[in-house]
Short mmCIF file of C-alpha atoms in Angstrom, two decimals:
data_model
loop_
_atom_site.label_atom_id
_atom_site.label_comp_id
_atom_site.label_asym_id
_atom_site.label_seq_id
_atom_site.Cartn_x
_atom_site.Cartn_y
_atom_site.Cartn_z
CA UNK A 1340 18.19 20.12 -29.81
CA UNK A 1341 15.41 21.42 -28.03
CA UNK A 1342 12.82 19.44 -29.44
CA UNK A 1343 14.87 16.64 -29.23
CA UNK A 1344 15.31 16.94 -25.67
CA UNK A 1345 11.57 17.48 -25.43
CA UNK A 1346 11.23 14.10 -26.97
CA UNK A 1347 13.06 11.90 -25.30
CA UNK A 1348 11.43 13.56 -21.95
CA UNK A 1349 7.79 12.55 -22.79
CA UNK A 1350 9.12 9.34 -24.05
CA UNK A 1351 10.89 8.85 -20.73
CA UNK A 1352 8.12 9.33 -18.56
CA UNK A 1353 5.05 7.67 -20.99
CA UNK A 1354 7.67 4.57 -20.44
CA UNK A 1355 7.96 5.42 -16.70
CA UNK A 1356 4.35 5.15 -16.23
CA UNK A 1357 3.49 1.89 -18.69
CA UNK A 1358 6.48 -0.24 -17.66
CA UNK A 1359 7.08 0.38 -13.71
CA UNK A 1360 8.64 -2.90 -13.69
CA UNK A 1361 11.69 -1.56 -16.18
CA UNK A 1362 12.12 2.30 -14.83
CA UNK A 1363 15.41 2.23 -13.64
CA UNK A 1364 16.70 0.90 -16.83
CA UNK A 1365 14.50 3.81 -18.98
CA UNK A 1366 16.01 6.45 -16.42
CA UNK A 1367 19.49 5.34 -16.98
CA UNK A 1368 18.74 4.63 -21.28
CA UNK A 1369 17.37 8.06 -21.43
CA UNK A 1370 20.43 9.56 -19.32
CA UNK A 1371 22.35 7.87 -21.76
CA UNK A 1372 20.92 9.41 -24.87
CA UNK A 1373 21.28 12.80 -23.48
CA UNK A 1374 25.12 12.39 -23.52
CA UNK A 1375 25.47 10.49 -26.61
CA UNK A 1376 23.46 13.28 -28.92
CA UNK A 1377 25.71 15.96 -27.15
CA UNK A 1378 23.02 17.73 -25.35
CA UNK A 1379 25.08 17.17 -21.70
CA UNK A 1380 29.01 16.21 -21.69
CA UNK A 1381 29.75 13.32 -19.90
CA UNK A 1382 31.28 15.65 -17.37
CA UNK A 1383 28.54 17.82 -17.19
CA UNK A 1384 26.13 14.93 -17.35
CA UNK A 1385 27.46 14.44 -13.89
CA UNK A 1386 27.60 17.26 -12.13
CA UNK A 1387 23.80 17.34 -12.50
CA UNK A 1388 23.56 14.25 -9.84
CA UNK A 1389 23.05 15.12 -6.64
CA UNK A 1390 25.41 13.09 -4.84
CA UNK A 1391 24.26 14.59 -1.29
CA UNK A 1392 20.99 12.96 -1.86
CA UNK A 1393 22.22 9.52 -3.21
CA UNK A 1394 24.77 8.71 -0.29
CA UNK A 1395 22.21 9.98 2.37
CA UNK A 1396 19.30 7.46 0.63
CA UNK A 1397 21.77 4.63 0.18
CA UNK A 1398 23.23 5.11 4.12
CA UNK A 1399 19.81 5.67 5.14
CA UNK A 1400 18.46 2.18 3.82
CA UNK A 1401 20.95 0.12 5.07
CA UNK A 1402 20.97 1.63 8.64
CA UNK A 1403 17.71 0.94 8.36
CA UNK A 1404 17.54 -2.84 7.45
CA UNK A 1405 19.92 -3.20 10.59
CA UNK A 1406 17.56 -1.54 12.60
CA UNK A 1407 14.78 -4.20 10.85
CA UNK A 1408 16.72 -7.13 11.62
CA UNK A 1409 17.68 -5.93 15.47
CA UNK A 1410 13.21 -6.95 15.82
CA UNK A 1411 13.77 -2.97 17.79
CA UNK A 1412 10.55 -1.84 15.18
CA UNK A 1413 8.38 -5.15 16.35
CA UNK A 1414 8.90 -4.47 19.79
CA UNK A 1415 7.40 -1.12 19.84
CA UNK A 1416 4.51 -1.89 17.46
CA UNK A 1417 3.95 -4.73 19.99
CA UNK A 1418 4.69 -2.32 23.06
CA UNK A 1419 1.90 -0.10 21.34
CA UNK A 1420 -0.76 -2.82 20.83
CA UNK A 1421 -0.14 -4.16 24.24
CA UNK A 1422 -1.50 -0.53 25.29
CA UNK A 1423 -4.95 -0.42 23.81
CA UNK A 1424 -8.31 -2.10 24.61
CA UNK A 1425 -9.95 -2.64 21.50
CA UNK A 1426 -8.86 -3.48 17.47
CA UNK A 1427 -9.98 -0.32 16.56
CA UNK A 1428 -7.60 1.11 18.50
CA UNK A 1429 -4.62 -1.12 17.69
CA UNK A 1430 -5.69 -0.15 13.99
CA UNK A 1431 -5.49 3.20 14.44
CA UNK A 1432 -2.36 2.98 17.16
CA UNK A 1433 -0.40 1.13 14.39
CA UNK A 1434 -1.23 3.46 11.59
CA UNK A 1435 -0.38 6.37 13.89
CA UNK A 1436 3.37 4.45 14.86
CA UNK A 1437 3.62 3.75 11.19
CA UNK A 1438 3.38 7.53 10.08
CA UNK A 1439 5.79 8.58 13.26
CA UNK A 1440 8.28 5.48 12.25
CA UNK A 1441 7.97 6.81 8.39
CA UNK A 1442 8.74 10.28 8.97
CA UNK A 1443 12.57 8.60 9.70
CA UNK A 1444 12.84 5.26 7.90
CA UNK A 1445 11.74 4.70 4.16
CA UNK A 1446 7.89 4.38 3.90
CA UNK A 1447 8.06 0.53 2.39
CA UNK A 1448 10.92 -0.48 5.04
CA UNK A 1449 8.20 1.34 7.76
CA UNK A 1450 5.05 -1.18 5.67
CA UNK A 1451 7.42 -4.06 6.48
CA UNK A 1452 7.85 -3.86 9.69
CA UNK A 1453 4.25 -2.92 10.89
CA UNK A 1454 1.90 -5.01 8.39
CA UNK A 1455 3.33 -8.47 9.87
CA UNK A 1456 2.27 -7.80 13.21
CA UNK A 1457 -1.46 -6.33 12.10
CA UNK A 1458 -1.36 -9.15 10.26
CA UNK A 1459 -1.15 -11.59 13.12
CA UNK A 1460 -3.80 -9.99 15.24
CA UNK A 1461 -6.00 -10.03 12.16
CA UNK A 1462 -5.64 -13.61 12.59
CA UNK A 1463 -5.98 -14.44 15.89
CA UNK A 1464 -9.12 -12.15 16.08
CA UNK A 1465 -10.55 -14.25 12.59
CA UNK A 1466 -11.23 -10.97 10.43
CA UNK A 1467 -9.98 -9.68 7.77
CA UNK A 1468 -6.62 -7.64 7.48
CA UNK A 1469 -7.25 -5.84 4.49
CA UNK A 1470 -8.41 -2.08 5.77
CA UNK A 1471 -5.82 -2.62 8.61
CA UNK A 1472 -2.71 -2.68 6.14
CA UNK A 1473 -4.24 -0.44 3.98
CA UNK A 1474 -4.49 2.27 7.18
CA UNK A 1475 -0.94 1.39 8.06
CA UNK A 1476 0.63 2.05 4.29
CA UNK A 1477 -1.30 5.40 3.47
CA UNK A 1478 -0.46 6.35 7.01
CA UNK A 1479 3.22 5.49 6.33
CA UNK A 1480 3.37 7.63 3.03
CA UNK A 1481 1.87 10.50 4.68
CA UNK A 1482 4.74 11.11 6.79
CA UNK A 1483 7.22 10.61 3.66
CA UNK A 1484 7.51 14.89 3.56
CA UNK A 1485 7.95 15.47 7.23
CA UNK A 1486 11.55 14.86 7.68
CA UNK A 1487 14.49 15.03 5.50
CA UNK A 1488 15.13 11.25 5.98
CA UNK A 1489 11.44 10.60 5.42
CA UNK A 1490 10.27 9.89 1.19
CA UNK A 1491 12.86 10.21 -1.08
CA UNK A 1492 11.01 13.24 -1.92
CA UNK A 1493 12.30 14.97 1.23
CA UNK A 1494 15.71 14.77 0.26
CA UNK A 1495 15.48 15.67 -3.12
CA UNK A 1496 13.80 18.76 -1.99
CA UNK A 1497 16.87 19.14 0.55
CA UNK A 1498 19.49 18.54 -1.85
CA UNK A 1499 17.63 21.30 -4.56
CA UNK A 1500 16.70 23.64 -1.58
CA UNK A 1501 20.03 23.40 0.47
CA UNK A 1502 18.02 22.57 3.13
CA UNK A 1503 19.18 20.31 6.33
CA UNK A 1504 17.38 18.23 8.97
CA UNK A 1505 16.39 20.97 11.17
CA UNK A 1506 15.06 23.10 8.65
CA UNK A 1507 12.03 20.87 7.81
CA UNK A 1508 10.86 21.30 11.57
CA UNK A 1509 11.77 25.46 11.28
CA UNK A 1510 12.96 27.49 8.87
CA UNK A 1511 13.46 30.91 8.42
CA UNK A 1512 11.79 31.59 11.97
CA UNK A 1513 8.48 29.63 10.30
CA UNK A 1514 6.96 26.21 12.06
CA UNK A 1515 8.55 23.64 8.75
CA UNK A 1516 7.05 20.77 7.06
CA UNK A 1517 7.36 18.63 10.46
CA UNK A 1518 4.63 20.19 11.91
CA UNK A 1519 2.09 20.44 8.90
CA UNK A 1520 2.12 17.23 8.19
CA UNK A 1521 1.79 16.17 11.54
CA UNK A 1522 -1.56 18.37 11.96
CA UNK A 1523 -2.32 17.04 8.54
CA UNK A 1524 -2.12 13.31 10.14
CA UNK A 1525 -4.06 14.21 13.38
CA UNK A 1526 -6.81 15.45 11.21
CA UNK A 1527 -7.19 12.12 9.43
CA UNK A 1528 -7.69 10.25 13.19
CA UNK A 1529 -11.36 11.25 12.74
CA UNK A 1530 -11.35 9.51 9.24
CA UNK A 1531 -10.03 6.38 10.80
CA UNK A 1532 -12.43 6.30 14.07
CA UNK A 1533 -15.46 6.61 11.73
CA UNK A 1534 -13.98 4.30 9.12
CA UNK A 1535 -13.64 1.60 12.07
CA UNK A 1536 -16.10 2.32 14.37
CA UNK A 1537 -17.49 -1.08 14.23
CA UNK A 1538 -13.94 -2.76 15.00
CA UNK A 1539 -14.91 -3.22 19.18
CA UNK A 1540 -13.57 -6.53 19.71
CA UNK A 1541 -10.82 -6.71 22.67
CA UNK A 1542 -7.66 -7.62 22.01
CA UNK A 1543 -4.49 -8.60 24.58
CA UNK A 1544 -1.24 -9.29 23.53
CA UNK A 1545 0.27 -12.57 24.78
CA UNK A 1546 4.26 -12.48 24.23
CA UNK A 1547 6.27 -10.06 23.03
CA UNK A 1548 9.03 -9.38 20.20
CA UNK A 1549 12.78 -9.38 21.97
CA UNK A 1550 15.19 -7.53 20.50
CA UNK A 1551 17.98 -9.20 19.47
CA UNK A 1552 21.21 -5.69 19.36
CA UNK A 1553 20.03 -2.27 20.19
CA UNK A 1554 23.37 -0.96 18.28
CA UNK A 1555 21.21 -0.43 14.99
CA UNK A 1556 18.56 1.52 16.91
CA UNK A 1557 21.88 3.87 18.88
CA UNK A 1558 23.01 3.78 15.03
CA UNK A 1559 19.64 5.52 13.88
CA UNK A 1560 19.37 8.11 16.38
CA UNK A 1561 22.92 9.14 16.16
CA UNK A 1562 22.38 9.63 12.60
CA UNK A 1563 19.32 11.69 13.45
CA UNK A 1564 21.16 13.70 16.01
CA UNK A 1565 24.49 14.27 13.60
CA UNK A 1566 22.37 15.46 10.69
CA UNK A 1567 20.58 18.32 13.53
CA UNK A 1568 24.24 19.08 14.76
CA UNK A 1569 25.17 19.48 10.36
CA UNK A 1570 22.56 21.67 10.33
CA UNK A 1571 24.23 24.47 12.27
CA UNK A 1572 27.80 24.23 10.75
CA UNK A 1573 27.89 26.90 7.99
CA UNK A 1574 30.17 26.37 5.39
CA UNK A 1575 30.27 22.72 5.04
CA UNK A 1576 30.97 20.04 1.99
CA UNK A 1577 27.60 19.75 -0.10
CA UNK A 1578 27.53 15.56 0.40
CA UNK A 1579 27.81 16.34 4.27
CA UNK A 1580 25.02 14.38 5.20
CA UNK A 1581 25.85 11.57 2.71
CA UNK A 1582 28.98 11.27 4.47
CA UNK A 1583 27.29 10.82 7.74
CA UNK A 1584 24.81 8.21 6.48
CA UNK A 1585 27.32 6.05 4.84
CA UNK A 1586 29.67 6.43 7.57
CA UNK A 1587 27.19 5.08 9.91
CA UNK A 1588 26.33 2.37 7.70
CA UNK A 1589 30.05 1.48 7.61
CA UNK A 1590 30.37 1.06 11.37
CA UNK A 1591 27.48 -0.87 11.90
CA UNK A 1592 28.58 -3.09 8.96
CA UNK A 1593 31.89 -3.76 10.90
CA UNK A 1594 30.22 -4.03 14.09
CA UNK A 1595 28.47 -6.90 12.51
CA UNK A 1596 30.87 -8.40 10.97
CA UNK A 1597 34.31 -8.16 13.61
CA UNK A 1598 32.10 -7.99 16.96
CA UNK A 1599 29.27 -10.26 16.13
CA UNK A 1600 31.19 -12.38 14.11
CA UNK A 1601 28.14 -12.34 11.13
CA UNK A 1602 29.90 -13.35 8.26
CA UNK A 1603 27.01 -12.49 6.40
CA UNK A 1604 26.66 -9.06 7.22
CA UNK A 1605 28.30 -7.10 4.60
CA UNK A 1606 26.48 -8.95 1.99
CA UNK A 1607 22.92 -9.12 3.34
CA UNK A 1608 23.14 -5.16 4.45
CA UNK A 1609 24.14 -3.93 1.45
CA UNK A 1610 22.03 -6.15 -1.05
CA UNK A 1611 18.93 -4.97 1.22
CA UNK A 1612 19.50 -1.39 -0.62
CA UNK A 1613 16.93 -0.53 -3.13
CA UNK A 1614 19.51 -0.09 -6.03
CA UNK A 1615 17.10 0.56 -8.48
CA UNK A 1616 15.60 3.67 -6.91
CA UNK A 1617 19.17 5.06 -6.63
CA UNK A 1618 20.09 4.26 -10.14
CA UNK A 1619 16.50 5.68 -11.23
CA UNK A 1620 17.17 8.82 -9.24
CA UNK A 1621 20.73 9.69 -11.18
CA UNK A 1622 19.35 8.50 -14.24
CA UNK A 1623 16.49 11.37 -13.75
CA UNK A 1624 18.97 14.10 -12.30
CA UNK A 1625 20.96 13.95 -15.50
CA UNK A 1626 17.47 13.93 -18.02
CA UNK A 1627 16.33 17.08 -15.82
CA UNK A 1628 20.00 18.77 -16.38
CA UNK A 1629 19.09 17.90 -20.21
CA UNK A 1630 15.88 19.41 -20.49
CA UNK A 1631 17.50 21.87 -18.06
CA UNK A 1632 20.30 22.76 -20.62
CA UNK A 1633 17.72 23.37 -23.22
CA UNK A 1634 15.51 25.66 -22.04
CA UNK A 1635 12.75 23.29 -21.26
CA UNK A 1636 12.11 23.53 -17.52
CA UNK A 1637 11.86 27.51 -18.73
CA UNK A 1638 9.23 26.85 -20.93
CA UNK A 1639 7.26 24.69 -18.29
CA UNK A 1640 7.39 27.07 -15.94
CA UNK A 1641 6.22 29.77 -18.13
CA UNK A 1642 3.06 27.93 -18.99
CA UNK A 1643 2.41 27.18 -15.44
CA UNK A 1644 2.95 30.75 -14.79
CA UNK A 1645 0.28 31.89 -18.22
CA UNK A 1646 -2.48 29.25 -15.90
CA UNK A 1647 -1.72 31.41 -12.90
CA UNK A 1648 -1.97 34.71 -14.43
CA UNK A 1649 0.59 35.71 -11.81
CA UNK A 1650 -1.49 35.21 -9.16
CA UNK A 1651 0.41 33.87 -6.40
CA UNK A 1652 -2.42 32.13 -4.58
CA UNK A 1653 -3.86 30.42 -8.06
CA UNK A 1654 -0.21 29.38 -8.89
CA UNK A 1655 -0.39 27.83 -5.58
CA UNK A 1656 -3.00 25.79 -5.61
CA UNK A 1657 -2.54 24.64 -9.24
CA UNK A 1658 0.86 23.42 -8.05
CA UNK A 1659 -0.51 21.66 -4.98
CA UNK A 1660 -3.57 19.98 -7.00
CA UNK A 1661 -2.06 19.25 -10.29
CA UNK A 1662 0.46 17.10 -8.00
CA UNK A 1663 -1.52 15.01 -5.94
CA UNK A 1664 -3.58 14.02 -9.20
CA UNK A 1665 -0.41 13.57 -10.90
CA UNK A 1666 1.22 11.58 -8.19
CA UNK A 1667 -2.27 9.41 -8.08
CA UNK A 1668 -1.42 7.95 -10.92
CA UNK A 1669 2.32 8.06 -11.32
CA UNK A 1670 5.52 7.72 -8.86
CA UNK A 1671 6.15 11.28 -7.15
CA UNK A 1672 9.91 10.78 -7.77
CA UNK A 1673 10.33 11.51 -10.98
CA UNK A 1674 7.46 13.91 -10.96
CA UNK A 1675 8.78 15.92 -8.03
CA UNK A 1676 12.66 15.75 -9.41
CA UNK A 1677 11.29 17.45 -12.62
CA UNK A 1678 8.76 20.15 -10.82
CA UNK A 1679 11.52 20.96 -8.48
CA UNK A 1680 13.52 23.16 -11.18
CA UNK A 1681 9.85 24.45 -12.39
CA UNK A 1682 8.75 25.76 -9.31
CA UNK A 1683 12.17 27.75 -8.55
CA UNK A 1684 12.03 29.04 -12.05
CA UNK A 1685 8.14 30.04 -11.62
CA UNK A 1686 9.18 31.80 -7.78
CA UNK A 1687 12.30 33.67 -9.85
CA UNK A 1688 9.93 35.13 -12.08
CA UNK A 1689 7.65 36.09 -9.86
CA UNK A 1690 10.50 37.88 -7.81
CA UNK A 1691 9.52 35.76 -4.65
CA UNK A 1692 10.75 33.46 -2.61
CA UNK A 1693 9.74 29.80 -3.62
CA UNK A 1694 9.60 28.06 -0.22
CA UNK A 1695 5.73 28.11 -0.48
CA UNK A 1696 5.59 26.61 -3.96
CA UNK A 1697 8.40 24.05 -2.65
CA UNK A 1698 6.30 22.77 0.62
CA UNK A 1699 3.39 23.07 -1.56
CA UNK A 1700 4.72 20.45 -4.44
CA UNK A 1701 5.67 18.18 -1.74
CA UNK A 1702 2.11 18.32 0.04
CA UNK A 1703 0.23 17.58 -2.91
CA UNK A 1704 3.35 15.41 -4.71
CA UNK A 1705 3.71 12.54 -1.58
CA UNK A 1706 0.15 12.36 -0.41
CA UNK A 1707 -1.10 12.41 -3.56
CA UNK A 1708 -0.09 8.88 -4.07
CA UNK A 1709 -2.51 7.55 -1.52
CA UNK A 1710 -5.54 8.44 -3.76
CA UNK A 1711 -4.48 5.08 -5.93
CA UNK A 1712 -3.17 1.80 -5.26
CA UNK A 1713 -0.89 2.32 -7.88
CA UNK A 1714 0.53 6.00 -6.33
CA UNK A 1715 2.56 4.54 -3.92
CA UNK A 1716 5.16 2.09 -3.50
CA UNK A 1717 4.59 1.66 0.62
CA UNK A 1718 0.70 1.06 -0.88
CA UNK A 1719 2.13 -1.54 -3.24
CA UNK A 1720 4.07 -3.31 -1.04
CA UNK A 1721 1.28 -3.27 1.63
CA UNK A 1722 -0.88 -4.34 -1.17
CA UNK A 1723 1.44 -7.20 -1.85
CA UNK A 1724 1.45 -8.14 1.64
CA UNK A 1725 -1.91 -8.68 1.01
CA UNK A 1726 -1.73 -10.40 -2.26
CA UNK A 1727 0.45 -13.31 -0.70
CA UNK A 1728 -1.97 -14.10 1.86
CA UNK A 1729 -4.93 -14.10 -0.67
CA UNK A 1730 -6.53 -10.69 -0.36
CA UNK A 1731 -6.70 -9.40 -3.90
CA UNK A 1732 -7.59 -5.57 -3.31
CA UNK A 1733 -9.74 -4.02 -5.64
CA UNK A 1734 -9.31 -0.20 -6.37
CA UNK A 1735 -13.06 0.64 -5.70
CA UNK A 1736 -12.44 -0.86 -1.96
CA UNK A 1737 -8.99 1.03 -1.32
CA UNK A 1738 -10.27 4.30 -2.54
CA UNK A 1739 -13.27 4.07 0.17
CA UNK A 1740 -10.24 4.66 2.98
CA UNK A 1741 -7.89 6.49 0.77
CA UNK A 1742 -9.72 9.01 -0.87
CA UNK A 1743 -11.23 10.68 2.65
CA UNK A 1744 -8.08 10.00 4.20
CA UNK A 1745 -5.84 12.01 1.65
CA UNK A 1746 -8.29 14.69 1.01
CA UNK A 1747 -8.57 15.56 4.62
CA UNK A 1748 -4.78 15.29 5.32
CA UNK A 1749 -4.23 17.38 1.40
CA UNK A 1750 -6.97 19.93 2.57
CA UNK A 1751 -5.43 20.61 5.99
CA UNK A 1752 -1.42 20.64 4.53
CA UNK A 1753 -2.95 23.30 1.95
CA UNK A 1754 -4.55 25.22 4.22
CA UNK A 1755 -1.70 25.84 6.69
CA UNK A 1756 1.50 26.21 4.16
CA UNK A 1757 -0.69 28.85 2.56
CA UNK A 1758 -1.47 30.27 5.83
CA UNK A 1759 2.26 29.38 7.20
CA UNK A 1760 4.00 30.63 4.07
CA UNK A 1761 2.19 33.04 2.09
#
């Protein structure tokens, strides 16, 4: 069975990274094998989901295309640009919103919102927008690890850590992943004033956005404020914050629909949810329980542990490395749902705790998708922005941005959880 298992694995993510267009269905068909040969019951099969995780992504997202359509997101961008003197300034003012705005709202809904408007001033200034969206996506996946409603990496390491909003800004008496990737995104400002020193023209912002209902914006930042207040309650159901998500979702669906009389609502809410990354993500929960079940995630972490030598500070940064070349190349998802499991196992054997491995995987897992234009999807999208308007993006040109950018912000996250967490 083992080998079996093994099998299918590799298969599943050789498929994952050759046909990107088709993963959800490979997640789910692979799922599906594992209960069919009798490595995982049914019943079993599902107990492996996290079902914490998938109600807070899928309440998250459409709370989050409300907030999109209220035009709340244009007005600050616009409320930002308004602010500065000079493009190079807007540039790196809307790459610095776009990392803040990410650290709460999915990284390609944060891409979205922000690449129209640099967009437009790329326009009316007659240059070229390419290096401004690419700023404004890598600087939006940067922030995916600093809040537990950032990158659906940040909840997956909630939901396998048990831990809750406020523990990503302090835990265990310890400054959280909040804060180091923040210093991590201040360091990169230097990066982006070099990279643009030669963007001086003035710029002045004529009209801005209005915003059409502010009850999606109260909507987010209740959210935010009831997932703090979950935080504290000991003791509570597992899906807690799922609950709150969805519920939230619910009542700004009716609010839509019964108050402001949108029939259309329901229907354009809820088909705004990315689907396919939900289905993906319980299609991978139940091939992880598989391998799981097995004794593969054992063996993994065993040979991760034989590279290490049981050196703590060598495990360490082979973890944080091998990730962000990893996640150059391939989506951190599945890669970080799969090294989760590893990295506890590799911390149990060590007889230590594995918060410094965890932070450390999530460093090196989400920022190590700004390296390619193919790490990403908040780089794809912004990419596609791009490709509509007739900027084709070749990787040689990204990688002049990206590659200084993510080093720098790597270099510093590595630095300080080592320092934070050792």
């Amino acid at each position: 069975m083992k080998l079996i298992a093994i099998l299918i694995f590799i298969a599943t993510y050789i498929l994952l990274l050759v046909l990107p267009k088709y993963r959800t269905y490979i997640s789910l068909f692979s799922a599906l094998l594992f209960v069919l040969i009798g490595i995982l019951p049914f019943q079993k099969a599902l107990s492996y989901i996290d079902w914490n995780v998938i109600l807070m992504i899928g309440g998250t997202m459409g709370i989050v295309n409300l907030f999109i359509e209220s035009k709340m997101p244009a007005l600050m961008a616009d409320v930002i640009i308004d602010k500065v003197a000079s493009i190079k300034w807007a540039i790196i003012s809307l790459a610095a919103f776009a990392g803040i705005v990410s650290a709460f709202i999915d990284n390609v809904a944060t891409v979205l919102i922000i690449a129209p408007v640099a967009m437009d001033i790329a326009k009316k200034l007659n240059i070229s927008p390419v290096y401004m969206i690419i700023s404004i996506a890598i600087s939006s996946n940067l922030q995916g690890a600093a809040t537990l409603v950032g990158d659906t990496t940040s909840p997956l390491l909630g939901g396998y850590a048990k831990m809750d909003f406020i523990d990503f800004f302090f835990f265990k008496g310890r400054m959280g992943l909040f804060w180091i990737v923040q210093i991590g995104a201040v360091a990169t400002i230097p990066i982006l004033l070099l990279f643009f020193r030669e963007y001086n023209q003035p710029i002045h912002l004529e009209e801005k956005q209005e915003v059409e209902d502010y009850f999606p914006s109260y909507l987010l930042i209740l959210m935010v404020a009831l997932l703090i207040i979950a935080s504290f309650i000991p003791n509570k159901p597992e899906i807690t914050n799922g609950l709150i998500c969805t519920t939230l979702l619910l009542i700004g669906i009716i609010k839509e629909v019964v108050i402001s009389k949108n029939k259309h609502a329901l229907n354009n809410t809820l088909l705004q949810i990315d689907y396919e990354t939900i289905l993906l993500l319980m299609g991978l929960f139940v091939v992880i329980g598989g391998i799981s079940e097995v004794g593969v995630i054992n063996d993994i972490s065993k040979i991760f542990s034989r590279f290490g030598k049981g050196n703590l500070f060598l495990i360490y940064t082979i973890i944080v490395w091998f990730s962000v070349f990893i996640s150059a190349f391939i989506d951190n998802i599945p890669y970080t749902a799969t090294m989760l499991p590893v990295v506890s196992k590799i911390a149990q054997e060590m007889g230590i705790q594995p918060y410094l491995l965890y932070f450390g995987l999530l460093v090196g897992a989400t920022l190590g998708g700004n390296i390619t234009p193919i790490g990403a999807s908040a780089i794809i999208t912004g990419l596609g922005i791009l490709r509509k308007e007739g900027y084709e993006v070749k990787a040689k040109d990204f990688m002049k941005l990206s590659i200084p950018f993510t080093l720098t912000a790597v270099i510093t996250g590595y630095i300080l959880t080592w320092i934070i967490w050792r």
